[in-house]
XYZ file of C-alpha atoms in Angstrom:
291
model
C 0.000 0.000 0.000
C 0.727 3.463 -0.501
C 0.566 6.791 1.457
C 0.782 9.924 -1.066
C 0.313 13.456 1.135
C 0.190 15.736 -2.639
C -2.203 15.669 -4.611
C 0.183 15.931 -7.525
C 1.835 12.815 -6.850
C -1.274 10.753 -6.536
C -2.048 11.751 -10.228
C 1.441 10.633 -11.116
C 0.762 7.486 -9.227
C -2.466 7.048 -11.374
C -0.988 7.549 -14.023
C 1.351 4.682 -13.986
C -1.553 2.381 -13.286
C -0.899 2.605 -9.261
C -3.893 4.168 -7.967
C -5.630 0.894 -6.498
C -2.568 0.554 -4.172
C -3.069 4.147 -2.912
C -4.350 3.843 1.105
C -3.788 6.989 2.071
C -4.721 10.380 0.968
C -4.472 14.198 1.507
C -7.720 16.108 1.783
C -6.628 18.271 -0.818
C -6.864 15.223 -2.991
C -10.601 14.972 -2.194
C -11.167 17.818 -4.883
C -8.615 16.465 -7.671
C -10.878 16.053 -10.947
C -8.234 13.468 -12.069
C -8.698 11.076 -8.795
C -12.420 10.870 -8.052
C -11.744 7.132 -6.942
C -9.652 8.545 -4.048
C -11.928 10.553 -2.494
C -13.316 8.117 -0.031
C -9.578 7.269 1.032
C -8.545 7.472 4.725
C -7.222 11.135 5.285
C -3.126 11.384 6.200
C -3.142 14.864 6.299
C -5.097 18.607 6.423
C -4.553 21.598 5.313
C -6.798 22.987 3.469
C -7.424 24.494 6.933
C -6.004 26.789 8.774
C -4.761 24.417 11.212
C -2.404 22.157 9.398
C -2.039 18.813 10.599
C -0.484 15.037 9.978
C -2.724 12.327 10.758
C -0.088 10.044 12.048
C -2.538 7.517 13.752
C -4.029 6.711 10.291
C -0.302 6.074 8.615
C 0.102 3.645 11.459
C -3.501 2.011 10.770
C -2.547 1.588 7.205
C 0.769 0.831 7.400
C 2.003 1.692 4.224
C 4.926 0.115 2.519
C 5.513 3.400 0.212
C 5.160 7.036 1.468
C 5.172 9.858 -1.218
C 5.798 13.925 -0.755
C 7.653 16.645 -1.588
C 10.452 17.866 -0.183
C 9.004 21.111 0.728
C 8.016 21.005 4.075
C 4.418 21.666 5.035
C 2.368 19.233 7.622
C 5.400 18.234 8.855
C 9.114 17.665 8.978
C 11.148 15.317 6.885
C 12.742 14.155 9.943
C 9.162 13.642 11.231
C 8.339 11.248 8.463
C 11.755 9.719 8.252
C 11.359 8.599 11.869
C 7.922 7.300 11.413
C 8.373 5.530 8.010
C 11.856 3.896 10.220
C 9.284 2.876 12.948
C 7.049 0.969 10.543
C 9.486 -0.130 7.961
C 7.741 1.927 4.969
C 10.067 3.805 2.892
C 9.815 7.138 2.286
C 10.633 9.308 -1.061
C 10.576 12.759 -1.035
C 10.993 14.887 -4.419
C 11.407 18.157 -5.827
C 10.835 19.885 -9.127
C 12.893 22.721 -10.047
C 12.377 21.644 -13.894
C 9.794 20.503 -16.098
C 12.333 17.605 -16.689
C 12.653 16.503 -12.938
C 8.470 15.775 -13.410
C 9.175 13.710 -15.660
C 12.260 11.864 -13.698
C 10.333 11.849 -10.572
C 6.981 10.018 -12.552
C 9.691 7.767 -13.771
C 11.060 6.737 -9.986
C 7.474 6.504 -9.042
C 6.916 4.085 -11.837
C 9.913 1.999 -10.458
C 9.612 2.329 -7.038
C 5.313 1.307 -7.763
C 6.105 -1.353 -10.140
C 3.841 0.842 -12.658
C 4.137 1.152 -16.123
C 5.823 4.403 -17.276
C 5.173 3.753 -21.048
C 1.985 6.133 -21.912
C 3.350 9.262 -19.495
C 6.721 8.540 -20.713
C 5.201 8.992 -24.785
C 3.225 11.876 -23.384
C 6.060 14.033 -22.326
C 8.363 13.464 -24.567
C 6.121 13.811 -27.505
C 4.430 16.918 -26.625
C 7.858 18.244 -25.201
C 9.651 18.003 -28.431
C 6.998 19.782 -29.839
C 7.021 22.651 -27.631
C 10.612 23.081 -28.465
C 10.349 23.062 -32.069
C 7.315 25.807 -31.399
C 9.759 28.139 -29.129
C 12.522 27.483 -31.621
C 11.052 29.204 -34.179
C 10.243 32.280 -31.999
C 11.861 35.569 -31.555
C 9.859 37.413 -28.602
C 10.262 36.687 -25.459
C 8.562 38.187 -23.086
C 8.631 38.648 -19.331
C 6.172 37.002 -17.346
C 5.864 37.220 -12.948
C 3.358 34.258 -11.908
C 1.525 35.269 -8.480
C -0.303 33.352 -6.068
C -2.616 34.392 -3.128
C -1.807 38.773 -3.769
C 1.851 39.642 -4.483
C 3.487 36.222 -3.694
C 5.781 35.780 -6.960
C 6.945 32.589 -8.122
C 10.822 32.370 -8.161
C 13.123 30.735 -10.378
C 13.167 27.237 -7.447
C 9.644 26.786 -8.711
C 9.234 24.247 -11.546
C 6.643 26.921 -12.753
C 9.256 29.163 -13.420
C 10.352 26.452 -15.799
C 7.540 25.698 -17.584
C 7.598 29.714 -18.355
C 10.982 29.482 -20.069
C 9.683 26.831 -22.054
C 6.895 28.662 -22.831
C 9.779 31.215 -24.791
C 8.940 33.505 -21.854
C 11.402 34.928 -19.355
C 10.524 34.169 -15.759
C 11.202 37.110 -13.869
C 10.787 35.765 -10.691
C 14.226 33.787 -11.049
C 15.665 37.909 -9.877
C 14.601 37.273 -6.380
C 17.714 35.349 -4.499
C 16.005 32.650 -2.592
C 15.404 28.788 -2.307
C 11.657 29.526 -1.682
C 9.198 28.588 -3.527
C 6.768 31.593 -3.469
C 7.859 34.585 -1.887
C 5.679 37.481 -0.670
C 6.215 41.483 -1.449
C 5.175 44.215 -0.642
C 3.115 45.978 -3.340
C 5.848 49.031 -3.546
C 8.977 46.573 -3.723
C 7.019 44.606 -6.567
C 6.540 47.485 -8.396
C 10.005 49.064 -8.387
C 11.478 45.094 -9.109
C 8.968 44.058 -12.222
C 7.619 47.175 -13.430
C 9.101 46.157 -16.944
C 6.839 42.698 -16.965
C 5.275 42.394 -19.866
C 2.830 39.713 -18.601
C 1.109 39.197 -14.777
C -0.236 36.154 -14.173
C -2.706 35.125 -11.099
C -2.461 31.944 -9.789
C -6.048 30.236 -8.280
C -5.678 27.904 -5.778
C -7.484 25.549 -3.344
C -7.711 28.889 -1.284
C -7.955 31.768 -3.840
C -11.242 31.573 -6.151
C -11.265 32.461 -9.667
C -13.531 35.207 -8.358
C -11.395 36.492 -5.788
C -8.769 36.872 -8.393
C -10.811 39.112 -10.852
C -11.310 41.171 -7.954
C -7.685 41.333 -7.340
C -7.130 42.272 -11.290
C -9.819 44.955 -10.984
C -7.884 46.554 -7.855
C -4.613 46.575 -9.942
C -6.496 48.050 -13.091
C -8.191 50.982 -10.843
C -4.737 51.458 -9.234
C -2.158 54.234 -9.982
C 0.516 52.703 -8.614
C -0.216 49.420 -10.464
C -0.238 50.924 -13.439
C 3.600 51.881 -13.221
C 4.125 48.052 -14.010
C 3.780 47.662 -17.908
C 1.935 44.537 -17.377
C -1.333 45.975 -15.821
C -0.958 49.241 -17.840
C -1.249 47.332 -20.937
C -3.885 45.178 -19.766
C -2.236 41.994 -19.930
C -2.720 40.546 -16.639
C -4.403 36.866 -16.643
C -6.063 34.525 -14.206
C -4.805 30.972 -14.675
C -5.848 27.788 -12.461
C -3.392 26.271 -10.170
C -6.093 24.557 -7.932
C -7.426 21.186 -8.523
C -9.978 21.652 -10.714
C -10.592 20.826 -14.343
C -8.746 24.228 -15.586
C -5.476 23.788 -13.287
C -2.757 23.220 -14.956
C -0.214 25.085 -12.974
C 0.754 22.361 -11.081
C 3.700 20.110 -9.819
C 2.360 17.384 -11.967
C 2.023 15.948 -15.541
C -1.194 18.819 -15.614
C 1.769 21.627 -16.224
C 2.467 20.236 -19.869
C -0.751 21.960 -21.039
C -0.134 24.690 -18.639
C 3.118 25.616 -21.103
C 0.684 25.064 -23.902
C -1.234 27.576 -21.636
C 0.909 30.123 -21.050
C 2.625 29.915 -24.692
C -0.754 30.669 -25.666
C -1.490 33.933 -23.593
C 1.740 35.582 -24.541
C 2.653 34.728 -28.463
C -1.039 34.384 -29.405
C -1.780 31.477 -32.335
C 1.994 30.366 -31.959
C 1.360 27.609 -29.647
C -1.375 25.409 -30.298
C -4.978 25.695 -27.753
C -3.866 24.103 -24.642
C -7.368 22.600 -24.160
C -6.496 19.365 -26.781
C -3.015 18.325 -24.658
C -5.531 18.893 -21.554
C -8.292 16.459 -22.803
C -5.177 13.695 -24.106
C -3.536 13.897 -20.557
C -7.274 13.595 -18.851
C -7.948 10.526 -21.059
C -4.948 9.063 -19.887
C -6.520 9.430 -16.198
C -9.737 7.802 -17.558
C -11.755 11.114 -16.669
C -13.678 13.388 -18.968
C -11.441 15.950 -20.621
């Protein structure tokens, strides 16, 4: 059996052919469109909540031989769960994507370390990989994008979304902020003096920020004065992208941000790159849900 705390790497899981040996869940997993099977599972982990918590008595009910997170450290420590998975003999594999290309390496490892069968996700990426390539290849612009989540929390250059903007033929301007985090928050002043010169804004939903919340956000920054000093918002070119769990995320740590490059190729170059809603359907076939 298997214990899988993100969301992201359940879908990876699934899509290996591994989701009947998943025991364990996230609640955030509980709204994936790609894993409605799951949502019954017995809950490791909260925090969708403002109280953030491990459910430690349910690992040691399922006893799991496999347990599956990211590196980043949220309901708990990696010591934590390296001293738990020692106590019942699981093993424990913790990843991180700083690059499209370590998704793909990490679905790989899952595959191996699941026994799954890597073939169709493998074909996937590397197929629709090569032929974002040859699309950036032949372009000349390249614009600068800053990704936001939650208000003026910008996504830096240690977040594989970052990536999947450079392969977008964008520039990620979040890569000029120093730091091994993730996200990191700014004041609305400092973010104006650093990225006034962005040519694109992008706001990121999430499990906690509705699309709706967001357009209220964009109307704030269109209304605003000082917004408008970023080129960005002047120009109108901010957009509202999903990065929840819904059917329209594709912003995320999983196999979902190959049509989120389709996504954001699309947004900034126009008819360049291809509508990212056909990669979205393949990839949702491929977890046996409507696309």
């Amino acid at each position: 059996m298997i214990a899988v705390f993100p969301a992201s790497l359940a879908e990876i899981v699934k899509l290996v052919g591994k989701a009947d040996e998943i025991a364990g869940v996230n609640e955030e997993i509980k709204l994936d469109y790609c894993l409605p099977e799951l949502k019954k599972g017995p809950v490791i982990g909260r925090y969708l909540k403002r109280t953030k918590k491990t459910y430690w008595n349910v690992l040691e009910e399922i006893k799991p031989r496999l347990i599956l997170d990211f590196k980043v450290e949220n309901l708990h420590s990696s010591g934590e769960l390296y001293s738990f998975a020692e106590r019942i003999n699981a093993e424990v594999l913790l990843l991180d994507f700083l690059t499209v290309e370590d998704i793909i390496e990490g679905s790989r490892l899952i595959s191996e370390k699941t026994d799954g069968d890597f073939s169709k996700l493998g074909e996937f990426y590397e197929r629709h990989l090569s032929k974002i390539t040859e699309i950036s290849e032949s372009l000349e612009e390249n614009p600068k994008v800053v990704m936001l989540y939650r208000g003026i929390n910008v996504v830096t250059g240690t977040n594989v979304i970052s990536d999947a903007v450079e392969k977008a033929h964008a520039e990620s301007l979040g890569k000029r902020l120093r730091t091994e985090r993730k996200v990191y928050p700014l004041k609305k002043e400092d973010f104006v003096r650093r990225f006034n010169d962005a040519d694109h804004l992008f706001l990121l939903t999430s499990i906690l920020t509705s699309r709706e919340k967001l357009e209220e956000i964009r109307g704030e920054m269109f209304d605003s004065a000082e917004w408008r000093k970023v080129k960005a918002v002047d120009e109108g070119s901010v957009h509202i992208v999903g990065s929840a769990l819904d059917r329209e995320s594709f912003m995320r740590w999983s196999p979902r941000l190959i049509p989120g490059i389709y996504q954001i190729g699309r947004l900034v170059h126009g008819r360049d790159f291809p509508d990212w809603r056909k990669p979205a359907k393949e990839l949702y076939s491929l977890c046996g849900v409507e696309g």
